[in-house]
PDB file of C-alpha atoms in Angstrom:
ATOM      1  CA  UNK A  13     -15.989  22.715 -33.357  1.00  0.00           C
ATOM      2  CA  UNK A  14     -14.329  19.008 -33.290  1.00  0.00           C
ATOM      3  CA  UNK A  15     -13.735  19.723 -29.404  1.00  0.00           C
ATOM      4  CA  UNK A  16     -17.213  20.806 -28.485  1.00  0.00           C
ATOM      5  CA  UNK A  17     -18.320  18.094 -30.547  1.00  0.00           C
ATOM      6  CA  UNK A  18     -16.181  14.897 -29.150  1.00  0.00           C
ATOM      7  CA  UNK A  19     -17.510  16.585 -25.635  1.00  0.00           C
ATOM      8  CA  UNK A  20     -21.201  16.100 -26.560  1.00  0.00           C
ATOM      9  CA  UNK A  21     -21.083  12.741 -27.917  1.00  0.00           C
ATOM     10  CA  UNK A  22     -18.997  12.049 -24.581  1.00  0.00           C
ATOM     11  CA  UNK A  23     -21.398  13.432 -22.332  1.00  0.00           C
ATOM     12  CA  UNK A  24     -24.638  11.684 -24.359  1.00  0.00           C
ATOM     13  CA  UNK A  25     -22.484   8.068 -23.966  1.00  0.00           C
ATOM     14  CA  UNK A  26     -22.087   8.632 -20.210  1.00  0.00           C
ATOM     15  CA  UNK A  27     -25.427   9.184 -19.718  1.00  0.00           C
ATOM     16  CA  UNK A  28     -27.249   6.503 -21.664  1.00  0.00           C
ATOM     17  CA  UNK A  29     -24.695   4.225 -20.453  1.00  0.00           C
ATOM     18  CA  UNK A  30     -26.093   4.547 -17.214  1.00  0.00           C
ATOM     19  CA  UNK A  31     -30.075   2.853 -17.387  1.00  0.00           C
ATOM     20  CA  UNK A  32     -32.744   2.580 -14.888  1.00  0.00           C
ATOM     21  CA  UNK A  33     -35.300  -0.360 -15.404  1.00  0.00           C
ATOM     22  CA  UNK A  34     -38.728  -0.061 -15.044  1.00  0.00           C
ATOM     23  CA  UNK A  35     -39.004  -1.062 -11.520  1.00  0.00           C
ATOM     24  CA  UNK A  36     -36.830   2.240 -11.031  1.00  0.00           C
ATOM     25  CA  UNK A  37     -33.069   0.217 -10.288  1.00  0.00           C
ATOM     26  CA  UNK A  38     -30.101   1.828 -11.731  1.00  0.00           C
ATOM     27  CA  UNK A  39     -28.437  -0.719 -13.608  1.00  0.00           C
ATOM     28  CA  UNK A  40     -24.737   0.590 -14.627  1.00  0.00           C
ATOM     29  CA  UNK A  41     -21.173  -1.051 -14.929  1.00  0.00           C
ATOM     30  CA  UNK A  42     -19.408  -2.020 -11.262  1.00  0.00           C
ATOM     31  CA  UNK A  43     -16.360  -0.461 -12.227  1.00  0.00           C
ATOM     32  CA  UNK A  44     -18.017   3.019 -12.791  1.00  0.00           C
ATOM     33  CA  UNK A  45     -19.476   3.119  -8.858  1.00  0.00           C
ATOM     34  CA  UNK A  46     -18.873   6.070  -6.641  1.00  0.00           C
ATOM     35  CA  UNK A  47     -17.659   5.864  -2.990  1.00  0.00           C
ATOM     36  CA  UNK A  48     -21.058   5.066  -1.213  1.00  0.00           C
ATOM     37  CA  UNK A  49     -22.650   3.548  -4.080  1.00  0.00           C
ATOM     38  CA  UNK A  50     -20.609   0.231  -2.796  1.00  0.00           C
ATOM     39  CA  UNK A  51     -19.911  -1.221   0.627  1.00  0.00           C
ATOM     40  CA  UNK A  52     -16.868  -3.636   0.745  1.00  0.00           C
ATOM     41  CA  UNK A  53     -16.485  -6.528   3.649  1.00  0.00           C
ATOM     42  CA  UNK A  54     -13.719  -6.402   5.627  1.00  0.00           C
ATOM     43  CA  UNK A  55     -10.760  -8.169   4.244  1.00  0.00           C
ATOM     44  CA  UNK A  56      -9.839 -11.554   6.161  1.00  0.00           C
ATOM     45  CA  UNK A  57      -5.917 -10.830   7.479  1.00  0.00           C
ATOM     46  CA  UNK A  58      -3.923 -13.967   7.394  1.00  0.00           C
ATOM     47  CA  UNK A  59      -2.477 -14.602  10.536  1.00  0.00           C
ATOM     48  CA  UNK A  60       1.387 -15.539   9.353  1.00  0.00           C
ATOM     49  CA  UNK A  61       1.478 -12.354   7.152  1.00  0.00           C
ATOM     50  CA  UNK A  62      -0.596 -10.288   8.447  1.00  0.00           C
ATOM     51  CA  UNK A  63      -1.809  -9.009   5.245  1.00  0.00           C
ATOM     52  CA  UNK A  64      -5.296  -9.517   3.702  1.00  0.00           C
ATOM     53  CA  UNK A  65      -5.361 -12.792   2.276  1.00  0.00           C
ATOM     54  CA  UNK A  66      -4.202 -13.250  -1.388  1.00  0.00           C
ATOM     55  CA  UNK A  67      -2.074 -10.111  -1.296  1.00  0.00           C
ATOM     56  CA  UNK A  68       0.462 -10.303  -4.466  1.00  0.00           C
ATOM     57  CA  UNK A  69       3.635  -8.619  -4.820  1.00  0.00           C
ATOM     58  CA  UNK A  70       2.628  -6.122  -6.958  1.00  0.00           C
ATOM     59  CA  UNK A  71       0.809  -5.006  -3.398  1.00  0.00           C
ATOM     60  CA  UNK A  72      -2.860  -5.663  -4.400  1.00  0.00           C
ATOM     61  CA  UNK A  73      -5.243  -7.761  -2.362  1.00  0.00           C
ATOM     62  CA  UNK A  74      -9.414  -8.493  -3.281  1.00  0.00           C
ATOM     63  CA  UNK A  75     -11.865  -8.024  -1.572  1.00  0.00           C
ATOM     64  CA  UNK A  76     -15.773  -8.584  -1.827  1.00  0.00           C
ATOM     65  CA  UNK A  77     -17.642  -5.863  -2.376  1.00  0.00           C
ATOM     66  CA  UNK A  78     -21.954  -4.858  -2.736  1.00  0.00           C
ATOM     67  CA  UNK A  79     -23.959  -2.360  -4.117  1.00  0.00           C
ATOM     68  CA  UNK A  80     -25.794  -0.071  -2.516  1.00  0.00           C
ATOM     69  CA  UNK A  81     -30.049  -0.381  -2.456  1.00  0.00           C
ATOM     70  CA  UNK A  82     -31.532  -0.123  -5.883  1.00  0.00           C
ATOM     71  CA  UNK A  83     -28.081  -0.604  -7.761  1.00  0.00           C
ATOM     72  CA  UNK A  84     -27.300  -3.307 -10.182  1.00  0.00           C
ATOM     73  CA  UNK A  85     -23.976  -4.105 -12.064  1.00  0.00           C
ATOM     74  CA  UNK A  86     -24.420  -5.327 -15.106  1.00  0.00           C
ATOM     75  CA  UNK A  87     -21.477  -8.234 -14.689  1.00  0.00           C
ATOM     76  CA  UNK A  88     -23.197 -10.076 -12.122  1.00  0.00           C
ATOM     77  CA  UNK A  89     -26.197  -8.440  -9.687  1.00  0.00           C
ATOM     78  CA  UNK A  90     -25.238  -6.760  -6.889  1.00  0.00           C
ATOM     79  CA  UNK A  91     -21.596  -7.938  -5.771  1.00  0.00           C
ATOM     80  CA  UNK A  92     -18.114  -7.277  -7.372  1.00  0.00           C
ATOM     81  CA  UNK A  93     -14.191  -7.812  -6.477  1.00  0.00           C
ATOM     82  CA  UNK A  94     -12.385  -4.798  -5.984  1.00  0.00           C
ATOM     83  CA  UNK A  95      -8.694  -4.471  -5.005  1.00  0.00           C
ATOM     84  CA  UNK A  96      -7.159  -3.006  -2.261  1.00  0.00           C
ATOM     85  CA  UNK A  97      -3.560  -2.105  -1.226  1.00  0.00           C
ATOM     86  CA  UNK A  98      -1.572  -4.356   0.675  1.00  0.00           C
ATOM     87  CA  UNK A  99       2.083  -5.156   1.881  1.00  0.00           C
ATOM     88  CA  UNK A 100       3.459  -7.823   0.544  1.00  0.00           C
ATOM     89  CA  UNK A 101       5.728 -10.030   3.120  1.00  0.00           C
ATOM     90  CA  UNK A 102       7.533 -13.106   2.774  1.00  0.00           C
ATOM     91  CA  UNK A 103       8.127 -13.870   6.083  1.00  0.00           C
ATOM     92  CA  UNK A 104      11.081 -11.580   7.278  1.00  0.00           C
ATOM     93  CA  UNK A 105       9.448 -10.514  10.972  1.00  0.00           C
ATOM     94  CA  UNK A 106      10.122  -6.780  11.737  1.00  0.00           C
ATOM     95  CA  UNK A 107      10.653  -7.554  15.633  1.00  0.00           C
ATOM     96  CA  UNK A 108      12.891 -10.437  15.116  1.00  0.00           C
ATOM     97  CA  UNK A 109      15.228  -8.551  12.577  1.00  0.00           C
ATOM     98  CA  UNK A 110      15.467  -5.366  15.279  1.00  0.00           C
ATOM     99  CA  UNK A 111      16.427  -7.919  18.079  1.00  0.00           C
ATOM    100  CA  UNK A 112      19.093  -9.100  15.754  1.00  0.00           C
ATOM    101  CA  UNK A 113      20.562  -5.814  14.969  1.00  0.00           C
ATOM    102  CA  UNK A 114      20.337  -5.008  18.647  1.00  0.00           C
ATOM    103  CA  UNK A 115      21.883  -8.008  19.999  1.00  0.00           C
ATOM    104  CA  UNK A 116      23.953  -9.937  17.343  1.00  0.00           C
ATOM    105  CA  UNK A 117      24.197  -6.714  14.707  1.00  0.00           C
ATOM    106  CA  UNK A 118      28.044  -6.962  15.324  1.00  0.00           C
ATOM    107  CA  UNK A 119      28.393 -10.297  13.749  1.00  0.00           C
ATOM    108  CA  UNK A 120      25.989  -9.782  10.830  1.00  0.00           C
ATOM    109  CA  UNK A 121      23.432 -11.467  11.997  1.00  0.00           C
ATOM    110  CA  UNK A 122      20.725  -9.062  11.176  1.00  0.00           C
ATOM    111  CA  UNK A 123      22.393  -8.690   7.796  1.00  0.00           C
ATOM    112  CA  UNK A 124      22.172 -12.625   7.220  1.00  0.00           C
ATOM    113  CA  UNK A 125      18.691 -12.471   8.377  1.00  0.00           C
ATOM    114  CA  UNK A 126      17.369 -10.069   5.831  1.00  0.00           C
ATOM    115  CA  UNK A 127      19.012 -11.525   3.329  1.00  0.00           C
ATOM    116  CA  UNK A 128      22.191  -9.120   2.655  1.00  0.00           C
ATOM    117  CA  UNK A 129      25.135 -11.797   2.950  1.00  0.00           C
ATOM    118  CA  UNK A 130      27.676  -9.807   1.962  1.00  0.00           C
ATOM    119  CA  UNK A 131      26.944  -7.403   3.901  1.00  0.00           C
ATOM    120  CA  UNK A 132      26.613  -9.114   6.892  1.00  0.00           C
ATOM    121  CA  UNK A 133      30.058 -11.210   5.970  1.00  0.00           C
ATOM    122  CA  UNK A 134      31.937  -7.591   6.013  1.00  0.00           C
ATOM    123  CA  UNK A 135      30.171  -6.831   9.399  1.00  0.00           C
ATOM    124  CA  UNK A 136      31.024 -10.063  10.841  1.00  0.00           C
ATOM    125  CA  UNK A 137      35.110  -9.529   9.584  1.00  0.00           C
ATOM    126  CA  UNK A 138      35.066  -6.145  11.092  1.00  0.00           C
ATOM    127  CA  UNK A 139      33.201  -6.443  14.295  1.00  0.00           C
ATOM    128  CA  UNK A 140      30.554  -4.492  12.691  1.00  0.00           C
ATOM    129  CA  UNK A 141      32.782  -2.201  11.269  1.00  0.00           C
ATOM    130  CA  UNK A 142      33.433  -1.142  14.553  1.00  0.00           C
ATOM    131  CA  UNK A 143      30.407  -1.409  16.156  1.00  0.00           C
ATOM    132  CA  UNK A 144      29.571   1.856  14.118  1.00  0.00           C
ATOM    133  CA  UNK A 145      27.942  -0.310  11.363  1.00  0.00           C
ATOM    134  CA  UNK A 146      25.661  -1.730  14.397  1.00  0.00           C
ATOM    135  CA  UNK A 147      24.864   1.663  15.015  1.00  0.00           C
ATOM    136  CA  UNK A 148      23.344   2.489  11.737  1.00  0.00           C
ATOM    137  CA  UNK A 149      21.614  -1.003  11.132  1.00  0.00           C
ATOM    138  CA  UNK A 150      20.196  -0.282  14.502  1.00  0.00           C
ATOM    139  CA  UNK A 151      18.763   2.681  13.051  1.00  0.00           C
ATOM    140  CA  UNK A 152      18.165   1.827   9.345  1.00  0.00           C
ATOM    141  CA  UNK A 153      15.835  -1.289  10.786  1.00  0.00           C
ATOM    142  CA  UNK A 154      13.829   0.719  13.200  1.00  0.00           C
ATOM    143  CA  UNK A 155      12.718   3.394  10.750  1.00  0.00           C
ATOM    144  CA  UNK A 156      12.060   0.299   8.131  1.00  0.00           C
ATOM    145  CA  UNK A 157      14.677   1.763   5.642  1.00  0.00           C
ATOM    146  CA  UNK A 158      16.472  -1.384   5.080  1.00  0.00           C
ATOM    147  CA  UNK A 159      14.316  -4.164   4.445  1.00  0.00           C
ATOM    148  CA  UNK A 160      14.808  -7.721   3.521  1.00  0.00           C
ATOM    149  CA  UNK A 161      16.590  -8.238   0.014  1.00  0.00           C
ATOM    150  CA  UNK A 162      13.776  -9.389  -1.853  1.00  0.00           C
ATOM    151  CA  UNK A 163      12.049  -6.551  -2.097  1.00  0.00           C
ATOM    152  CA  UNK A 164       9.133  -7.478   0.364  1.00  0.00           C
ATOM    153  CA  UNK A 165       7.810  -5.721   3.453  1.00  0.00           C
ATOM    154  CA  UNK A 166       8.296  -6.797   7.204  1.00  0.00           C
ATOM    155  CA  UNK A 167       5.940  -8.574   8.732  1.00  0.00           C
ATOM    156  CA  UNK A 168       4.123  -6.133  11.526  1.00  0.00           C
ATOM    157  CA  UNK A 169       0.504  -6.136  12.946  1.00  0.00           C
ATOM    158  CA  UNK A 170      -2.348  -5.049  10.792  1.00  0.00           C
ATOM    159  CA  UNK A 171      -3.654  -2.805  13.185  1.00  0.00           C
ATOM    160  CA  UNK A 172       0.042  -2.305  14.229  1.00  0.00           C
ATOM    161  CA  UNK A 173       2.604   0.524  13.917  1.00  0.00           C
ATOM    162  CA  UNK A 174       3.684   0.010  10.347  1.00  0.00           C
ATOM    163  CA  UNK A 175       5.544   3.361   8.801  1.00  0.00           C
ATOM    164  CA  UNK A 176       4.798   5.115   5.700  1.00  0.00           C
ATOM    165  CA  UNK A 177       7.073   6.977   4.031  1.00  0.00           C
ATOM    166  CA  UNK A 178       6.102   9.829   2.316  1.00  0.00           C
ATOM    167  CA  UNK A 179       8.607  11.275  -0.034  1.00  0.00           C
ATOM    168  CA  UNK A 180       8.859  14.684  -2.003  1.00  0.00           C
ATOM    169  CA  UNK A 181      10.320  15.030  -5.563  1.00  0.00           C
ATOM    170  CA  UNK A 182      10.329  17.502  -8.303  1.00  0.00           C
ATOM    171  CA  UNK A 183       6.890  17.360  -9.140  1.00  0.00           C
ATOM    172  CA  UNK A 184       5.364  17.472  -5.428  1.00  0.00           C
ATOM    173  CA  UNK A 185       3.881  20.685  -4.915  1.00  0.00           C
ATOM    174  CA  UNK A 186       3.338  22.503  -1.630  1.00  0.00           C
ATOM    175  CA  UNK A 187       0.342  24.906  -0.527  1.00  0.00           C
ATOM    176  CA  UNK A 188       1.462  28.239   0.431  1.00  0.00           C
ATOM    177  CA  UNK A 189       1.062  28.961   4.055  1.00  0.00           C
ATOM    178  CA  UNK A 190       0.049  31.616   5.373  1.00  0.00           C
ATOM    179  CA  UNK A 191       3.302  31.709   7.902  1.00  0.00           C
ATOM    180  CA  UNK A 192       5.458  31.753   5.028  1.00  0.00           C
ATOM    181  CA  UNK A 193       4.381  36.144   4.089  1.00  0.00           C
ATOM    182  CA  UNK A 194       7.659  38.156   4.668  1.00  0.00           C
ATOM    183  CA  UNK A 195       6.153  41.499   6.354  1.00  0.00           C
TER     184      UNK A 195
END
């Protein structure tokens, strides 16, 4: 009885929450908006990063957005700030470090570059352990594995070919196939 009752009162606050005025706009809260209630501008990429402009290193960038024809926020008309996801960079270029490891990756350099001195002090000692260290930088840095010590992203086009890993765990579940029937 609680349940059905703390549903009800739920469902009646949604709904009254949501007003139209008498000239028939829907006035509601920007936050609440549906895809295609809103449009959002483009975001303006800074050229040294190329991020969106005011990215942070949590990853989150802001953007302008407006309400659809006949919709009004309550906070202020018929614009509103949402955030979108960014990388955050700090100036390590993703070119210039694979160049490194290519060329110089048996002295460290790369290692120095990124910001792993002690690694790239070991690498320099041993000839890149052997040029086998090389090797695996070499690889490491193309698939954006290793990146630079501080825990931001290389910088790489916006519209270019950045990678994104997508990793499996415990809790990732996977749709049965169809292929996957023993007969």
């Amino acid at each position: 009885m609680a349940q059905s009752l703390t549903v009800l009162l739920f469902l009646f606050c949604t709904f009254f929450s949501k007003t139209f005025s008498e000239d028939g706009v829907y006035v509601t809260n920007c936050s609440t908006l549906q895809m295609g209630q809103y449009l959002c501008s483009d975001p303006v990429i800074d050229p040294k990063t190329q991020q969106p402009a005011g990215c942070t290193p949590e990853g989150k960038a802001k953007v302008t957005c407006y309400t659809a024809p006949n919709i009004v926020c309550n906070e202020n008309n018929s614009s509103f700030e949402k955030e979108i996801p960014c990388r955050y960079t700090t100036g390590y270029s993703y070119e210039t470090a694979l160049l490194l490891s290519v060329f110089l990756g048996m002295f460290g350099i790369d290692r120095f570059y990124l910001g792993y001195h002690a690694v790239g002090l070991a690498k320099f000692c041993t000839l890149g352990f052997m040029f086998l260290g090389q090797l695996i930088d070499i690889i490491l840095i193309a698939t954006q594995v290793v990146k630079p010590a501080d825990g931001s992203e290389y910088i790489i086009n916006y519209y270019g070919a950045g990678i994104e890993v997508i990793r499996m765990d415990n809790m990732t579940y996977r749709m049965p196939q169809a292929d996957w029937e023993v007969k």
